[in-house]
Coordinates of N, CA and C in Angstrom, one line a residue:
X29 N -50.8 167.1 -116.7 CA -49.6 167.9 -116.6 C -48.8 167.4 -115.4
X30 N -47.6 167.0 -115.6 CA -46.7 166.6 -114.5 C -45.4 167.4 -114.6
X31 N -45.1 168.2 -113.6 CA -43.9 169.0 -113.7 C -42.7 168.1 -113.3
X32 N -41.7 168.1 -114.1 CA -40.5 167.2 -113.9 C -39.6 167.9 -112.8
X33 N -38.6 167.1 -112.4 CA -37.6 167.6 -111.4 C -36.9 168.8 -112.0
X34 N -36.7 168.8 -113.3 CA -36.0 169.9 -114.0 C -36.7 171.2 -113.7
X35 N -38.0 171.2 -113.9 CA -38.9 172.4 -113.7 C -38.9 172.8 -112.2
X36 N -39.1 171.8 -111.4 CA -39.1 172.1 -109.9 C -37.8 172.6 -109.4
X37 N -36.7 172.0 -109.8 CA -35.4 172.4 -109.4 C -35.0 173.8 -110.0
X38 N -35.5 174.1 -111.2 CA -35.2 175.4 -111.8 C -35.9 176.5 -110.9
X39 N -37.1 176.3 -110.5 CA -37.7 177.2 -109.6 C -37.0 177.4 -108.3
X40 N -36.6 176.3 -107.7 CA -35.9 176.3 -106.4 C -34.6 177.1 -106.6
X41 N -33.9 176.9 -107.7 CA -32.6 177.6 -108.0 C -32.8 179.1 -108.1
X42 N -33.9 179.5 -108.8 CA -34.2 180.9 -109.0 C -34.5 181.5 -107.7
X43 N -35.3 180.8 -106.8 CA -35.6 181.3 -105.5 C -34.3 181.5 -104.7
X44 N -33.4 180.5 -104.8 CA -32.1 180.6 -104.0 C -31.3 181.8 -104.5
X45 N -31.2 182.0 -105.8 CA -30.5 183.1 -106.3 C -31.1 184.4 -105.9
X46 N -32.4 184.5 -105.8 CA -33.1 185.7 -105.4 C -32.8 186.0 -103.9
X47 N -32.7 184.9 -103.1 CA -32.4 185.1 -101.7 C -30.9 185.5 -101.5
X48 N -30.1 185.1 -102.4 CA -28.6 185.4 -102.3 C -28.2 186.6 -103.1
X49 N -29.2 187.3 -103.6 CA -28.9 188.4 -104.6 C -27.9 189.4 -104.2
X50 N -27.8 189.7 -102.9 CA -26.9 190.7 -102.4 C -25.4 190.2 -102.3
X51 N -25.3 188.9 -102.6 CA -23.9 188.2 -102.4 C -23.2 188.2 -103.7
X52 N -23.7 188.7 -104.8 CA -23.0 188.7 -106.1 C -23.2 187.4 -106.8
X53 N -22.1 186.9 -107.4 CA -22.2 185.6 -108.1 C -22.1 184.5 -107.1
X54 N -23.0 183.5 -107.2 CA -23.0 182.4 -106.3 C -22.5 181.2 -107.0
X55 N -21.5 180.5 -106.4 CA -20.9 179.3 -107.0 C -21.9 178.2 -107.1
X56 N -21.9 177.4 -108.1 CA -22.8 176.3 -108.3 C -22.7 175.3 -107.1
X57 N -21.5 175.1 -106.6 CA -21.4 174.2 -105.5 C -22.2 174.6 -104.3
X58 N -22.3 175.9 -104.0 CA -23.0 176.4 -102.9 C -24.5 176.2 -103.1
X59 N -25.0 176.5 -104.3 CA -26.4 176.3 -104.7 C -26.8 174.8 -104.5
X60 N -26.0 173.9 -105.1 CA -26.2 172.5 -105.1 C -26.3 172.0 -103.6
X61 N -25.4 172.5 -102.8 CA -25.4 172.1 -101.4 C -26.7 172.5 -100.7
X62 N -27.0 173.8 -100.8 CA -28.2 174.4 -100.1 C -29.5 173.7 -100.6
X63 N -29.5 173.4 -101.9 CA -30.8 172.9 -102.5 C -30.8 171.3 -102.5
X64 N -29.7 170.7 -102.1 CA -29.6 169.3 -102.1 C -29.9 168.7 -103.5
X65 N -29.2 169.3 -104.5 CA -29.4 168.8 -105.8 C -28.0 168.4 -106.3
X66 N -27.9 167.4 -107.1 CA -26.7 166.9 -107.7 C -26.1 168.1 -108.5
X67 N -24.8 168.3 -108.3 CA -24.1 169.4 -109.0 C -24.1 169.2 -110.5
X68 N -24.0 167.9 -110.9 CA -24.0 167.6 -112.3 C -25.4 167.9 -113.0
X69 N -26.4 167.5 -112.3 CA -27.8 167.8 -112.8 C -28.0 169.3 -112.8
X70 N -27.6 169.9 -111.7 CA -27.8 171.4 -111.6 C -27.1 172.1 -112.7
X71 N -25.9 171.6 -113.2 CA -25.2 172.3 -114.3 C -26.0 172.3 -115.5
X72 N -26.8 171.3 -115.8 CA -27.6 171.3 -117.1 C -28.7 172.3 -116.9
X73 N -29.3 172.4 -115.7 CA -30.3 173.4 -115.5 C -29.8 174.8 -115.6
X74 N -28.6 175.1 -115.0 CA -28.0 176.4 -115.1 C -27.7 176.8 -116.5
X75 N -27.2 175.8 -117.2 CA -26.8 176.1 -118.6 C -28.1 176.5 -119.4
X76 N -29.2 175.8 -119.2 CA -30.4 176.2 -119.9 C -30.9 177.6 -119.5
X77 N -30.8 177.9 -118.2 CA -31.3 179.2 -117.7 C -30.4 180.3 -118.2
X78 N -29.1 180.0 -118.3 CA -28.1 181.0 -118.8 C -28.2 181.2 -120.3
X79 N -28.4 180.2 -121.1 CA -28.5 180.3 -122.5 C -29.8 181.1 -122.9
X80 N -30.8 181.0 -122.0 CA -32.0 181.7 -122.3 C -32.1 183.0 -121.6
X81 N -31.0 183.5 -121.1 CA -30.8 184.9 -120.5 C -31.7 185.1 -119.3
X82 N -31.9 184.0 -118.5 CA -32.6 184.2 -117.3 C -31.7 184.5 -116.1
X83 N -30.4 184.0 -116.3 CA -29.4 184.3 -115.3 C -28.1 184.6 -116.0
X84 N -27.2 185.2 -115.2 CA -25.8 185.5 -115.7 C -24.9 184.5 -115.1
X85 N -23.9 184.1 -116.0 CA -22.9 183.1 -115.5 C -21.5 183.7 -115.7
X86 N -20.7 183.6 -114.7 CA -19.3 184.0 -114.9 C -18.4 182.8 -114.5
X87 N -17.5 182.4 -115.3 CA -16.7 181.2 -115.1 C -15.4 181.6 -114.4
X88 N -14.7 180.7 -113.7 CA -13.4 181.0 -113.1 C -13.5 181.4 -111.7
X89 N -12.4 181.8 -111.2 CA -12.3 182.3 -109.8 C -13.2 183.5 -109.5
X90 N -14.0 183.4 -108.5 CA -15.0 184.4 -108.2 C -16.2 184.4 -109.0
X91 N -16.3 183.4 -109.8 CA -17.5 183.2 -110.7 C -18.7 182.5 -110.0
X92 N -19.7 182.3 -110.8 CA -20.9 181.7 -110.3 C -22.1 182.2 -111.1
X93 N -23.2 182.3 -110.5 CA -24.5 182.6 -111.1 C -25.2 183.7 -110.3
X94 N -26.0 184.5 -111.0 CA -26.8 185.5 -110.4 C -28.0 185.8 -111.3
X95 N -29.0 186.4 -110.7 CA -30.2 186.8 -111.5 C -29.7 188.0 -112.3
X96 N -30.3 188.2 -113.5 CA -30.0 189.4 -114.3 C -31.1 190.4 -114.3
X97 N -32.2 190.1 -113.5 CA -33.2 191.1 -113.3 C -33.8 190.9 -112.0
X98 N -34.7 191.8 -111.6 CA -35.3 191.7 -110.2 C -36.2 190.5 -110.1
X99 N -36.2 189.9 -108.9 CA -37.1 188.7 -108.7 C -38.5 188.9 -109.1
X100 N -39.1 190.1 -108.9 CA -40.5 190.3 -109.3 C -40.7 190.2 -110.8
X101 N -39.6 190.3 -111.6 CA -39.7 190.3 -113.1 C -39.6 188.9 -113.7
X102 N -39.4 187.9 -112.8 CA -39.4 186.5 -113.3 C -40.8 185.8 -112.9
X103 N -41.4 185.2 -113.9 CA -42.7 184.5 -113.6 C -42.4 183.0 -113.6
X104 N -43.1 182.3 -112.7 CA -43.0 180.9 -112.7 C -43.4 180.2 -114.0
X105 N -44.4 180.8 -114.7 CA -44.8 180.2 -116.0 C -43.6 180.3 -117.0
X106 N -42.9 181.4 -117.1 CA -41.8 181.5 -118.0 C -40.7 180.5 -117.7
X107 N -40.4 180.2 -116.5 CA -39.4 179.3 -116.1 C -39.8 177.8 -116.4
X108 N -41.1 177.5 -116.1 CA -41.6 176.2 -116.3 C -41.8 175.9 -117.8
X109 N -42.2 176.9 -118.6 CA -42.3 176.6 -120.0 C -40.9 176.4 -120.7
X110 N -39.9 177.1 -120.1 CA -38.6 176.8 -120.6 C -38.1 175.4 -120.3
X111 N -38.3 175.0 -119.1 CA -37.8 173.7 -118.6 C -38.6 172.5 -119.1
X112 N -39.9 172.7 -119.1 CA -40.8 171.7 -119.5 C -41.2 171.6 -121.0
X113 N -41.0 172.7 -121.7 CA -41.3 172.7 -123.1 C -42.8 173.1 -123.3
X114 N -43.7 172.6 -122.5 CA -45.1 172.9 -122.6 C -45.8 172.7 -121.2
X115 N -46.8 173.4 -121.0 CA -47.7 173.2 -119.9 C -49.1 172.8 -120.3
X116 N -49.2 172.5 -121.6 CA -50.5 172.1 -122.1 C -51.0 170.8 -121.5
X117 N -52.3 170.7 -121.2 CA -52.8 169.5 -120.6 C -53.0 168.4 -121.6
X118 N -53.1 168.7 -122.9 CA -53.3 167.7 -124.0 C -52.5 168.1 -125.2
X119 N -52.1 167.1 -125.9 CA -51.1 167.3 -127.0 C -51.6 168.3 -128.1
X120 N -52.9 168.4 -128.3 CA -53.5 169.2 -129.4 C -53.3 170.7 -129.0
X121 N -53.1 171.0 -127.8 CA -52.9 172.4 -127.3 C -51.4 172.9 -127.2
X122 N -50.5 171.9 -127.4 CA -49.1 172.3 -127.4 C -48.7 173.2 -128.5
X123 N -47.8 174.1 -128.2 CA -47.3 175.1 -129.2 C -46.8 174.3 -130.4
X124 N -47.2 174.7 -131.6 CA -46.7 174.1 -132.8 C -47.5 172.8 -133.2
X125 N -48.5 172.4 -132.4 CA -49.3 171.2 -132.7 C -50.1 171.5 -134.0
X126 N -50.1 170.6 -134.9 CA -50.9 170.7 -136.1 C -52.4 170.8 -135.7
X127 N -53.2 171.1 -136.7 CA -54.6 171.2 -136.6 C -55.2 169.8 -136.3
X128 N -56.0 169.6 -135.3 CA -56.6 168.3 -135.0 C -57.8 168.1 -135.9
X129 N -57.8 167.0 -136.6 CA -58.9 166.7 -137.5 C -60.3 166.6 -136.7
X130 N -60.2 166.3 -135.4 CA -61.4 166.1 -134.6 C -61.8 167.4 -133.8
X131 N -61.1 168.4 -134.0 CA -61.3 169.7 -133.2 C -62.8 170.1 -133.3
X132 N -63.4 170.1 -134.5 CA -64.7 170.6 -134.6 C -65.8 169.8 -133.9
X133 N -65.5 168.5 -133.7 CA -66.4 167.6 -133.0 C -66.0 167.3 -131.6
X134 N -64.9 167.8 -131.2 CA -64.3 167.4 -129.9 C -65.1 168.1 -128.8
X135 N -65.8 167.4 -128.0 CA -66.6 167.9 -126.9 C -65.8 168.3 -125.7
X136 N -64.6 167.8 -125.6 CA -63.7 168.1 -124.5 C -62.8 169.3 -124.7
X137 N -62.6 169.6 -126.0 CA -61.6 170.7 -126.3 C -61.8 172.0 -125.6
X138 N -63.1 172.5 -125.5 CA -63.3 173.7 -124.7 C -62.8 173.6 -123.2
X139 N -63.0 172.5 -122.6 CA -62.6 172.3 -121.3 C -61.1 172.3 -121.2
X140 N -60.4 171.6 -122.1 CA -58.9 171.6 -122.1 C -58.4 173.0 -122.4
X141 N -59.0 173.7 -123.3 CA -58.5 175.0 -123.6 C -58.7 175.9 -122.4
X142 N -59.8 175.9 -121.7 CA -60.0 176.7 -120.5 C -59.0 176.3 -119.4
X143 N -58.7 175.0 -119.2 CA -57.8 174.6 -118.2 C -56.4 175.1 -118.6
X144 N -56.0 175.0 -119.8 CA -54.7 175.5 -120.3 C -54.6 177.0 -120.0
X145 N -55.6 177.8 -120.3 CA -55.6 179.2 -120.0 C -55.5 179.5 -118.5
X146 N -56.2 178.8 -117.7 CA -56.2 179.0 -116.2 C -54.8 178.7 -115.7
X147 N -54.2 177.6 -116.1 CA -52.9 177.2 -115.6 C -51.9 178.2 -116.0
X148 N -51.8 178.6 -117.3 CA -50.8 179.5 -117.7 C -51.0 180.9 -117.1
X149 N -52.3 181.4 -117.0 CA -52.5 182.7 -116.3 C -52.1 182.6 -114.9
X150 N -52.3 181.6 -114.2 CA -51.9 181.5 -112.8 C -50.4 181.5 -112.6
X151 N -49.7 180.6 -113.4 CA -48.3 180.5 -113.3 C -47.6 181.8 -113.7
X152 N -48.2 182.5 -114.7 CA -47.7 183.8 -115.1 C -48.0 184.9 -114.1
X153 N -48.8 184.7 -113.1 CA -49.1 185.7 -112.1 C -48.2 185.5 -110.9
X154 N -47.5 184.4 -110.8 CA -46.6 184.1 -109.6 C -45.2 184.5 -110.0
X155 N -44.6 185.4 -109.2 CA -43.2 185.8 -109.5 C -42.3 185.0 -108.6
X156 N -41.0 185.1 -108.9 CA -40.0 184.5 -108.0 C -40.0 185.3 -106.7
X157 N -40.2 186.6 -106.7 CA -40.4 187.4 -105.5 C -41.5 186.8 -104.6
X158 N -42.6 186.5 -105.2 CA -43.8 185.9 -104.5 C -43.3 184.6 -103.8
X159 N -42.6 183.8 -104.5 CA -42.2 182.5 -104.0 C -41.2 182.6 -102.9
X160 N -40.3 183.7 -102.9 CA -39.4 183.9 -101.9 C -40.2 184.2 -100.6
X161 N -41.3 184.9 -100.7 CA -42.1 185.4 -99.5 C -42.9 184.2 -99.0
X162 N -43.1 183.2 -99.7 CA -44.0 182.1 -99.3 C -43.4 181.3 -98.2

């Protein structure tokens, strides 16, 4: 499993919004500057987060982005699964994967299954609030 820049940047943006929560809607330009992320690339991430109701977006003068729930209510796993599509270490464990013809004989499947459970459980235990405090 390799987390892409999209996943890493999405987490950074959510932390940034949590830190700026008392400032209302934060313009994209400010987030991009603070996080040193291309504004164009950041737009695609913000669109994804907004369309999936992780953040609120307001366009026009005085607009920007903000969290729509408390930082403690966002989990790193939720954000990474959204941006990455899957956190599964092997294709046969990805959501929607068909039944593997070799599953019954696969001696490594239990190991991959356990790793998948550990990774998801850990990432689902870490909140944006936790990351703000780190």
